[in-house]
């Protein structure tokens, strides 16, 4: 009853006309409610995450969370012995943080949990004040990382493959699924498929504009196009895995004597690919 009186006193002290004070009070009242995961000592409870696990920690010794620390994997296994409730903290390789209450239960109704990115409670990296990115001329634009991320996620969810271009070599398939123009930027939806039996360690994926010089001594000039944003670019593509990513480049067009080259390079191997994108596809993006 005392708690109720204190809360009412605080509310009565806030003038109804003071919107800022009301907003601040509303922020203070927001709390994160953690989901509870049940486990026991006779079964493995599997947690599948949208990105590889970098770190997993439990708050009590009667809970054990195991995952592959040498090879990036998307799932971990939870077991428990009788004891008090505890918590489980998971950090993915992209910095996403997930937190749960863990509890021992003799009879389990659920053995598999599939976690989505929206269930993340935050990121281990500090959130800095966003600065407006610059276009290819150095001018400030109205885009932000938040907009890039949302629109990139929309394109990946749509899974639309228009005029797909691909190149295959040594069990690696590099594809440009789609090119979408939006707000002075070109969104390249890229797919990397690893059909080989070896993981593919990604060194870089770059975009070049190549110009052929005609004359007695033919030569090629190469100009790299720097992206203003990348989305879901992995450190590696595991064997028999397919990863879809988005690169955002400032808007550009190509002349008849130019072509766009997408180059995928392996970090410690020779499985590198170069993909030529047709001029018509760039100049008339969908």
mmCIF file of C-alpha atoms in Angstrom:
data_model
loop_
_atom_site.group_PDB
_atom_site.id
_atom_site.type_symbol
_atom_site.label_atom_id
_atom_site.label_comp_id
_atom_site.label_asym_id
_atom_site.label_seq_id
_atom_site.Cartn_x
_atom_site.Cartn_y
_atom_site.Cartn_z
ATOM 1 C CA UNK A 1 0.000 0.000 0.000
ATOM 2 C CA UNK A 2 2.920 2.367 0.747
ATOM 3 C CA UNK A 3 4.280 1.767 -2.778
ATOM 4 C CA UNK A 4 0.931 2.755 -4.257
ATOM 5 C CA UNK A 5 0.840 5.992 -2.239
ATOM 6 C CA UNK A 6 4.373 6.903 -3.386
ATOM 7 C CA UNK A 7 3.537 6.316 -7.046
ATOM 8 C CA UNK A 8 0.359 8.421 -6.787
ATOM 9 C CA UNK A 9 2.314 11.197 -5.116
ATOM 10 C CA UNK A 10 4.832 11.247 -7.961
ATOM 11 C CA UNK A 11 2.084 11.323 -10.567
ATOM 12 C CA UNK A 12 0.243 14.141 -8.827
ATOM 13 C CA UNK A 13 3.471 16.158 -8.767
ATOM 14 C CA UNK A 14 3.738 16.097 -12.557
ATOM 15 C CA UNK A 15 1.771 18.958 -14.181
ATOM 16 C CA UNK A 16 -0.511 17.694 -16.910
ATOM 17 C CA UNK A 17 0.691 20.475 -19.175
ATOM 18 C CA UNK A 18 4.338 19.468 -18.813
ATOM 19 C CA UNK A 19 4.647 16.953 -21.648
ATOM 20 C CA UNK A 20 8.406 16.524 -21.252
ATOM 21 C CA UNK A 21 8.050 15.521 -17.615
ATOM 22 C CA UNK A 22 5.318 13.032 -18.530
ATOM 23 C CA UNK A 23 7.487 11.533 -21.273
ATOM 24 C CA UNK A 24 10.440 11.175 -18.921
ATOM 25 C CA UNK A 25 8.239 9.435 -16.359
ATOM 26 C CA UNK A 26 6.924 7.131 -19.078
ATOM 27 C CA UNK A 27 10.487 6.171 -20.036
ATOM 28 C CA UNK A 28 11.314 5.364 -16.412
ATOM 29 C CA UNK A 29 8.317 3.037 -16.166
ATOM 30 C CA UNK A 30 9.404 0.897 -19.129
ATOM 31 C CA UNK A 31 11.029 -2.411 -18.216
ATOM 32 C CA UNK A 32 12.290 -5.361 -20.213
ATOM 33 C CA UNK A 33 10.459 -8.595 -19.440
ATOM 34 C CA UNK A 34 12.731 -11.579 -20.057
ATOM 35 C CA UNK A 35 11.425 -14.866 -21.422
ATOM 36 C CA UNK A 36 11.926 -18.002 -19.330
ATOM 37 C CA UNK A 37 13.596 -21.108 -20.776
ATOM 38 C CA UNK A 38 13.221 -24.436 -18.989
ATOM 39 C CA UNK A 39 15.889 -27.155 -18.973
ATOM 40 C CA UNK A 40 16.827 -30.345 -17.121
ATOM 41 C CA UNK A 41 19.678 -32.837 -16.858
ATOM 42 C CA UNK A 42 18.254 -35.539 -19.151
ATOM 43 C CA UNK A 43 17.587 -33.586 -22.356
ATOM 44 C CA UNK A 44 19.358 -30.965 -24.478
ATOM 45 C CA UNK A 45 17.425 -27.752 -25.035
ATOM 46 C CA UNK A 46 18.583 -26.178 -28.321
ATOM 47 C CA UNK A 47 18.588 -22.428 -29.001
ATOM 48 C CA UNK A 48 18.930 -21.332 -32.645
ATOM 49 C CA UNK A 49 20.016 -17.730 -33.269
ATOM 50 C CA UNK A 50 19.891 -15.582 -36.448
ATOM 51 C CA UNK A 51 23.668 -14.980 -36.276
ATOM 52 C CA UNK A 52 26.591 -17.093 -34.984
ATOM 53 C CA UNK A 53 27.172 -17.204 -31.233
ATOM 54 C CA UNK A 54 30.229 -15.350 -29.975
ATOM 55 C CA UNK A 55 29.671 -15.785 -26.246
ATOM 56 C CA UNK A 56 27.215 -17.558 -23.933
ATOM 57 C CA UNK A 57 27.241 -17.181 -20.128
ATOM 58 C CA UNK A 58 25.003 -18.535 -17.361
ATOM 59 C CA UNK A 59 24.720 -16.980 -13.915
ATOM 60 C CA UNK A 60 24.764 -20.220 -11.936
ATOM 61 C CA UNK A 61 26.770 -23.442 -12.042
ATOM 62 C CA UNK A 62 23.662 -25.620 -12.147
ATOM 63 C CA UNK A 63 23.030 -24.334 -15.704
ATOM 64 C CA UNK A 64 25.407 -25.168 -18.550
ATOM 65 C CA UNK A 65 25.249 -23.607 -22.024
ATOM 66 C CA UNK A 66 27.549 -25.203 -24.610
ATOM 67 C CA UNK A 67 28.374 -23.931 -28.108
ATOM 68 C CA UNK A 68 31.222 -24.304 -30.600
ATOM 69 C CA UNK A 69 33.952 -21.819 -29.658
ATOM 70 C CA UNK A 70 36.258 -22.757 -32.536
ATOM 71 C CA UNK A 71 33.831 -22.818 -35.443
ATOM 72 C CA UNK A 72 31.028 -20.259 -35.705
ATOM 73 C CA UNK A 73 27.640 -21.896 -35.270
ATOM 74 C CA UNK A 74 24.098 -20.617 -34.925
ATOM 75 C CA UNK A 75 22.933 -22.850 -32.083
ATOM 76 C CA UNK A 76 23.840 -23.787 -28.518
ATOM 77 C CA UNK A 77 22.650 -26.405 -26.019
ATOM 78 C CA UNK A 78 21.319 -25.740 -22.523
ATOM 79 C CA UNK A 79 21.174 -28.242 -19.640
ATOM 80 C CA UNK A 80 20.323 -27.804 -15.954
ATOM 81 C CA UNK A 81 20.428 -29.575 -12.614
ATOM 82 C CA UNK A 82 17.984 -28.866 -9.754
ATOM 83 C CA UNK A 83 18.607 -25.518 -8.097
ATOM 84 C CA UNK A 84 17.601 -21.886 -8.000
ATOM 85 C CA UNK A 85 16.623 -19.938 -11.111
ATOM 86 C CA UNK A 86 19.376 -18.116 -12.984
ATOM 87 C CA UNK A 87 19.932 -16.162 -16.199
ATOM 88 C CA UNK A 88 21.482 -16.819 -19.617
ATOM 89 C CA UNK A 89 23.276 -14.109 -21.604
ATOM 90 C CA UNK A 90 24.044 -14.625 -25.318
ATOM 91 C CA UNK A 91 26.074 -12.335 -27.600
ATOM 92 C CA UNK A 92 26.084 -12.935 -31.365
ATOM 93 C CA UNK A 93 29.001 -12.146 -33.659
ATOM 94 C CA UNK A 94 27.227 -8.994 -34.872
ATOM 95 C CA UNK A 95 26.993 -7.683 -31.293
ATOM 96 C CA UNK A 96 23.304 -8.482 -30.695
ATOM 97 C CA UNK A 97 22.553 -9.292 -27.061
ATOM 98 C CA UNK A 98 19.909 -11.797 -25.896
ATOM 99 C CA UNK A 99 18.988 -12.441 -22.265
ATOM 100 C CA UNK A 100 16.724 -15.056 -20.639
ATOM 101 C CA UNK A 101 15.645 -16.360 -17.254
ATOM 102 C CA UNK A 102 16.568 -20.059 -17.005
ATOM 103 C CA UNK A 103 14.751 -22.477 -14.725
ATOM 104 C CA UNK A 104 15.031 -26.180 -13.912
ATOM 105 C CA UNK A 105 11.986 -28.281 -14.773
ATOM 106 C CA UNK A 106 11.766 -32.043 -14.593
ATOM 107 C CA UNK A 107 9.274 -32.392 -17.457
ATOM 108 C CA UNK A 108 9.964 -30.277 -20.547
ATOM 109 C CA UNK A 109 7.284 -29.222 -23.021
ATOM 110 C CA UNK A 110 9.673 -27.494 -25.426
ATOM 111 C CA UNK A 111 13.119 -28.585 -26.589
ATOM 112 C CA UNK A 112 13.862 -26.133 -29.445
ATOM 113 C CA UNK A 113 13.810 -22.324 -29.437
ATOM 114 C CA UNK A 114 14.178 -20.345 -32.678
ATOM 115 C CA UNK A 115 15.235 -16.791 -31.886
ATOM 116 C CA UNK A 116 14.576 -13.836 -34.220
ATOM 117 C CA UNK A 117 16.591 -10.618 -34.426
ATOM 118 C CA UNK A 118 13.679 -8.638 -33.000
ATOM 119 C CA UNK A 119 14.096 -10.467 -29.684
ATOM 120 C CA UNK A 120 17.487 -8.844 -29.067
ATOM 121 C CA UNK A 121 17.511 -6.567 -26.000
ATOM 122 C CA UNK A 122 20.339 -4.416 -27.358
ATOM 123 C CA UNK A 123 23.867 -4.377 -28.746
ATOM 124 C CA UNK A 124 27.200 -4.756 -26.931
ATOM 125 C CA UNK A 125 28.655 -1.858 -28.922
ATOM 126 C CA UNK A 126 27.877 1.648 -27.593
ATOM 127 C CA UNK A 127 25.175 3.465 -29.528
ATOM 128 C CA UNK A 128 26.734 6.617 -30.921
ATOM 129 C CA UNK A 129 24.886 9.634 -32.172
ATOM 130 C CA UNK A 130 24.156 9.038 -35.838
ATOM 131 C CA UNK A 131 25.742 11.388 -38.347
ATOM 132 C CA UNK A 132 24.232 11.766 -41.749
ATOM 133 C CA UNK A 133 26.202 9.783 -44.341
ATOM 134 C CA UNK A 134 27.585 11.564 -47.362
ATOM 135 C CA UNK A 135 26.889 10.817 -50.979
ATOM 136 C CA UNK A 136 29.537 10.383 -53.683
ATOM 137 C CA UNK A 137 29.888 14.189 -53.950
ATOM 138 C CA UNK A 138 30.484 14.650 -50.223
ATOM 139 C CA UNK A 139 27.064 16.219 -49.616
ATOM 140 C CA UNK A 140 24.988 15.412 -46.546
ATOM 141 C CA UNK A 141 22.039 13.107 -47.222
ATOM 142 C CA UNK A 142 18.871 12.448 -45.243
ATOM 143 C CA UNK A 143 19.508 8.726 -44.957
ATOM 144 C CA UNK A 144 20.560 7.090 -41.717
ATOM 145 C CA UNK A 145 21.820 3.654 -40.827
ATOM 146 C CA UNK A 146 18.393 2.885 -39.401
ATOM 147 C CA UNK A 147 16.694 3.547 -42.738
ATOM 148 C CA UNK A 148 19.332 1.587 -44.653
ATOM 149 C CA UNK A 149 18.861 -1.368 -42.317
ATOM 150 C CA UNK A 150 15.076 -1.325 -42.532
ATOM 151 C CA UNK A 151 14.956 -1.045 -46.292
ATOM 152 C CA UNK A 152 17.667 -3.703 -46.708
ATOM 153 C CA UNK A 153 15.712 -6.052 -44.425
ATOM 154 C CA UNK A 154 12.593 -5.367 -46.502
ATOM 155 C CA UNK A 155 14.431 -6.350 -49.695
ATOM 156 C CA UNK A 156 15.749 -9.559 -48.130
ATOM 157 C CA UNK A 157 12.298 -10.509 -46.837
ATOM 158 C CA UNK A 158 10.758 -9.845 -50.249
ATOM 159 C CA UNK A 159 13.184 -12.348 -51.800
ATOM 160 C CA UNK A 160 12.582 -10.973 -55.293
ATOM 161 C CA UNK A 161 15.066 -12.153 -57.919
ATOM 162 C CA UNK A 162 14.847 -9.896 -60.966
ATOM 163 C CA UNK A 163 17.311 -10.464 -63.800
ATOM 164 C CA UNK A 164 19.554 -12.574 -61.604
ATOM 165 C CA UNK A 165 23.235 -12.640 -62.620
ATOM 166 C CA UNK A 166 25.570 -15.256 -61.195
ATOM 167 C CA UNK A 167 29.051 -16.745 -61.438
ATOM 168 C CA UNK A 168 30.170 -20.163 -60.181
ATOM 169 C CA UNK A 169 33.694 -21.420 -59.415
ATOM 170 C CA UNK A 170 35.157 -24.062 -57.089
ATOM 171 C CA UNK A 171 31.876 -24.672 -55.291
ATOM 172 C CA UNK A 172 31.192 -20.970 -54.641
ATOM 173 C CA UNK A 173 28.283 -19.202 -56.341
ATOM 174 C CA UNK A 174 28.153 -15.383 -56.397
ATOM 175 C CA UNK A 175 24.842 -13.863 -57.496
ATOM 176 C CA UNK A 176 23.375 -10.392 -57.907
ATOM 177 C CA UNK A 177 19.692 -11.066 -57.257
ATOM 178 C CA UNK A 178 18.338 -7.583 -57.632
ATOM 179 C CA UNK A 179 19.271 -3.910 -57.885
ATOM 180 C CA UNK A 180 16.797 -1.450 -56.377
ATOM 181 C CA UNK A 181 16.938 2.330 -56.656
ATOM 182 C CA UNK A 182 15.678 4.313 -53.653
ATOM 183 C CA UNK A 183 16.386 7.865 -52.489
ATOM 184 C CA UNK A 184 19.537 8.479 -54.530
ATOM 185 C CA UNK A 185 21.038 5.089 -53.690
ATOM 186 C CA UNK A 186 21.342 1.679 -55.365
ATOM 187 C CA UNK A 187 20.673 -1.381 -53.233
ATOM 188 C CA UNK A 188 22.508 -4.497 -54.477
ATOM 189 C CA UNK A 189 20.978 -7.704 -53.139
ATOM 190 C CA UNK A 190 23.824 -10.249 -53.194
ATOM 191 C CA UNK A 191 23.764 -13.991 -52.556
ATOM 192 C CA UNK A 192 26.844 -16.074 -51.675
ATOM 193 C CA UNK A 193 26.311 -19.825 -51.808
ATOM 194 C CA UNK A 194 28.931 -22.288 -50.593
ATOM 195 C CA UNK A 195 28.275 -25.722 -52.097
ATOM 196 C CA UNK A 196 31.764 -26.990 -51.245
ATOM 197 C CA UNK A 197 32.889 -29.017 -48.218
ATOM 198 C CA UNK A 198 35.091 -26.175 -46.907
ATOM 199 C CA UNK A 199 34.046 -22.990 -45.115
ATOM 200 C CA UNK A 200 34.567 -19.794 -47.098
ATOM 201 C CA UNK A 201 36.379 -17.041 -45.156
ATOM 202 C CA UNK A 202 35.321 -13.741 -46.663
ATOM 203 C CA UNK A 203 38.161 -11.280 -47.232
ATOM 204 C CA UNK A 204 36.199 -8.620 -49.124
ATOM 205 C CA UNK A 205 33.411 -7.985 -51.595
ATOM 206 C CA UNK A 206 34.101 -4.914 -53.726
ATOM 207 C CA UNK A 207 32.529 -3.018 -56.614
ATOM 208 C CA UNK A 208 34.583 -1.593 -59.471
ATOM 209 C CA UNK A 209 33.784 0.409 -62.584
ATOM 210 C CA UNK A 210 36.080 -0.662 -65.391
ATOM 211 C CA UNK A 211 36.688 1.525 -68.413
ATOM 212 C CA UNK A 212 38.222 0.138 -71.589
ATOM 213 C CA UNK A 213 40.558 2.558 -73.372
ATOM 214 C CA UNK A 214 40.674 2.056 -77.107
ATOM 215 C CA UNK A 215 43.677 2.666 -79.310
ATOM 216 C CA UNK A 216 46.927 1.046 -80.220
ATOM 217 C CA UNK A 217 47.721 0.324 -76.584
ATOM 218 C CA UNK A 218 44.505 -0.914 -74.997
ATOM 219 C CA UNK A 219 44.243 -0.622 -71.233
ATOM 220 C CA UNK A 220 41.677 -0.860 -68.469
ATOM 221 C CA UNK A 221 41.079 1.762 -65.803
ATOM 222 C CA UNK A 222 39.502 0.540 -62.577
ATOM 223 C CA UNK A 223 37.628 2.800 -60.122
ATOM 224 C CA UNK A 224 36.291 1.332 -56.876
ATOM 225 C CA UNK A 225 32.784 2.335 -55.762
ATOM 226 C CA UNK A 226 32.638 2.581 -51.984
ATOM 227 C CA UNK A 227 29.350 1.537 -50.338
ATOM 228 C CA UNK A 228 27.638 3.926 -47.952
ATOM 229 C CA UNK A 229 26.174 0.975 -46.037
ATOM 230 C CA UNK A 230 26.369 -2.823 -45.849
ATOM 231 C CA UNK A 231 23.818 -5.198 -44.329
ATOM 232 C CA UNK A 232 24.426 -8.662 -42.842
ATOM 233 C CA UNK A 233 27.870 -9.205 -44.383
ATOM 234 C CA UNK A 234 29.280 -12.386 -42.759
ATOM 235 C CA UNK A 235 32.855 -13.125 -41.741
ATOM 236 C CA UNK A 236 32.509 -16.567 -43.320
ATOM 237 C CA UNK A 237 30.037 -18.711 -45.247
ATOM 238 C CA UNK A 238 29.927 -22.205 -43.821
ATOM 239 C CA UNK A 239 29.933 -25.318 -45.968
ATOM 240 C CA UNK A 240 26.582 -25.948 -47.684
ATOM 241 C CA UNK A 241 25.356 -22.547 -46.485
ATOM 242 C CA UNK A 242 23.800 -19.632 -48.384
ATOM 243 C CA UNK A 243 24.041 -16.030 -47.147
ATOM 244 C CA UNK A 244 22.122 -13.080 -48.583
ATOM 245 C CA UNK A 245 23.450 -9.569 -48.013
ATOM 246 C CA UNK A 246 22.845 -6.010 -49.200
ATOM 247 C CA UNK A 247 25.339 -3.378 -50.352
ATOM 248 C CA UNK A 248 24.150 0.229 -50.675
ATOM 249 C CA UNK A 249 26.011 2.417 -53.175
ATOM 250 C CA UNK A 250 25.461 6.038 -54.222
ATOM 251 C CA UNK A 251 23.473 6.279 -57.459
ATOM 252 C CA UNK A 252 25.563 6.080 -60.643
ATOM 253 C CA UNK A 253 25.191 5.203 -64.299
ATOM 254 C CA UNK A 254 27.463 3.495 -66.819
ATOM 255 C CA UNK A 255 28.442 4.467 -70.332
ATOM 256 C CA UNK A 256 28.761 2.030 -73.217
ATOM 257 C CA UNK A 257 32.520 1.783 -72.641
ATOM 258 C CA UNK A 258 32.171 0.929 -68.950
ATOM 259 C CA UNK A 259 31.087 -2.065 -66.925
ATOM 260 C CA UNK A 260 30.514 -2.842 -63.263
ATOM 261 C CA UNK A 261 32.542 -5.666 -61.722
ATOM 262 C CA UNK A 262 31.615 -7.307 -58.411
ATOM 263 C CA UNK A 263 34.631 -9.069 -56.894
ATOM 264 C CA UNK A 264 34.437 -11.656 -54.113
ATOM 265 C CA UNK A 265 37.750 -12.525 -52.483
ATOM 266 C CA UNK A 266 38.643 -15.371 -50.114
ATOM 267 C CA UNK A 267 40.870 -14.541 -47.161
ATOM 268 C CA UNK A 268 43.191 -17.547 -47.109
ATOM 269 C CA UNK A 269 42.446 -19.298 -50.380
ATOM 270 C CA UNK A 270 42.142 -18.963 -54.111
ATOM 271 C CA UNK A 271 38.370 -19.241 -54.500
ATOM 272 C CA UNK A 272 37.831 -15.686 -55.741
ATOM 273 C CA UNK A 273 35.193 -14.653 -58.264
ATOM 274 C CA UNK A 274 34.522 -11.657 -60.511
ATOM 275 C CA UNK A 275 31.014 -10.991 -61.771
ATOM 276 C CA UNK A 276 30.227 -8.552 -64.605
ATOM 277 C CA UNK A 277 26.930 -6.709 -64.217
ATOM 278 C CA UNK A 278 25.230 -5.643 -67.433
ATOM 279 C CA UNK A 279 25.058 -1.923 -68.163
ATOM 280 C CA UNK A 280 21.327 -2.055 -68.880
ATOM 281 C CA UNK A 281 20.704 -3.593 -65.471
ATOM 282 C CA UNK A 282 22.376 -0.666 -63.683
ATOM 283 C CA UNK A 283 20.890 2.136 -65.740
ATOM 284 C CA UNK A 284 17.345 0.794 -65.349
ATOM 285 C CA UNK A 285 17.186 -0.640 -61.823
ATOM 286 C CA UNK A 286 13.885 -2.104 -60.631
#
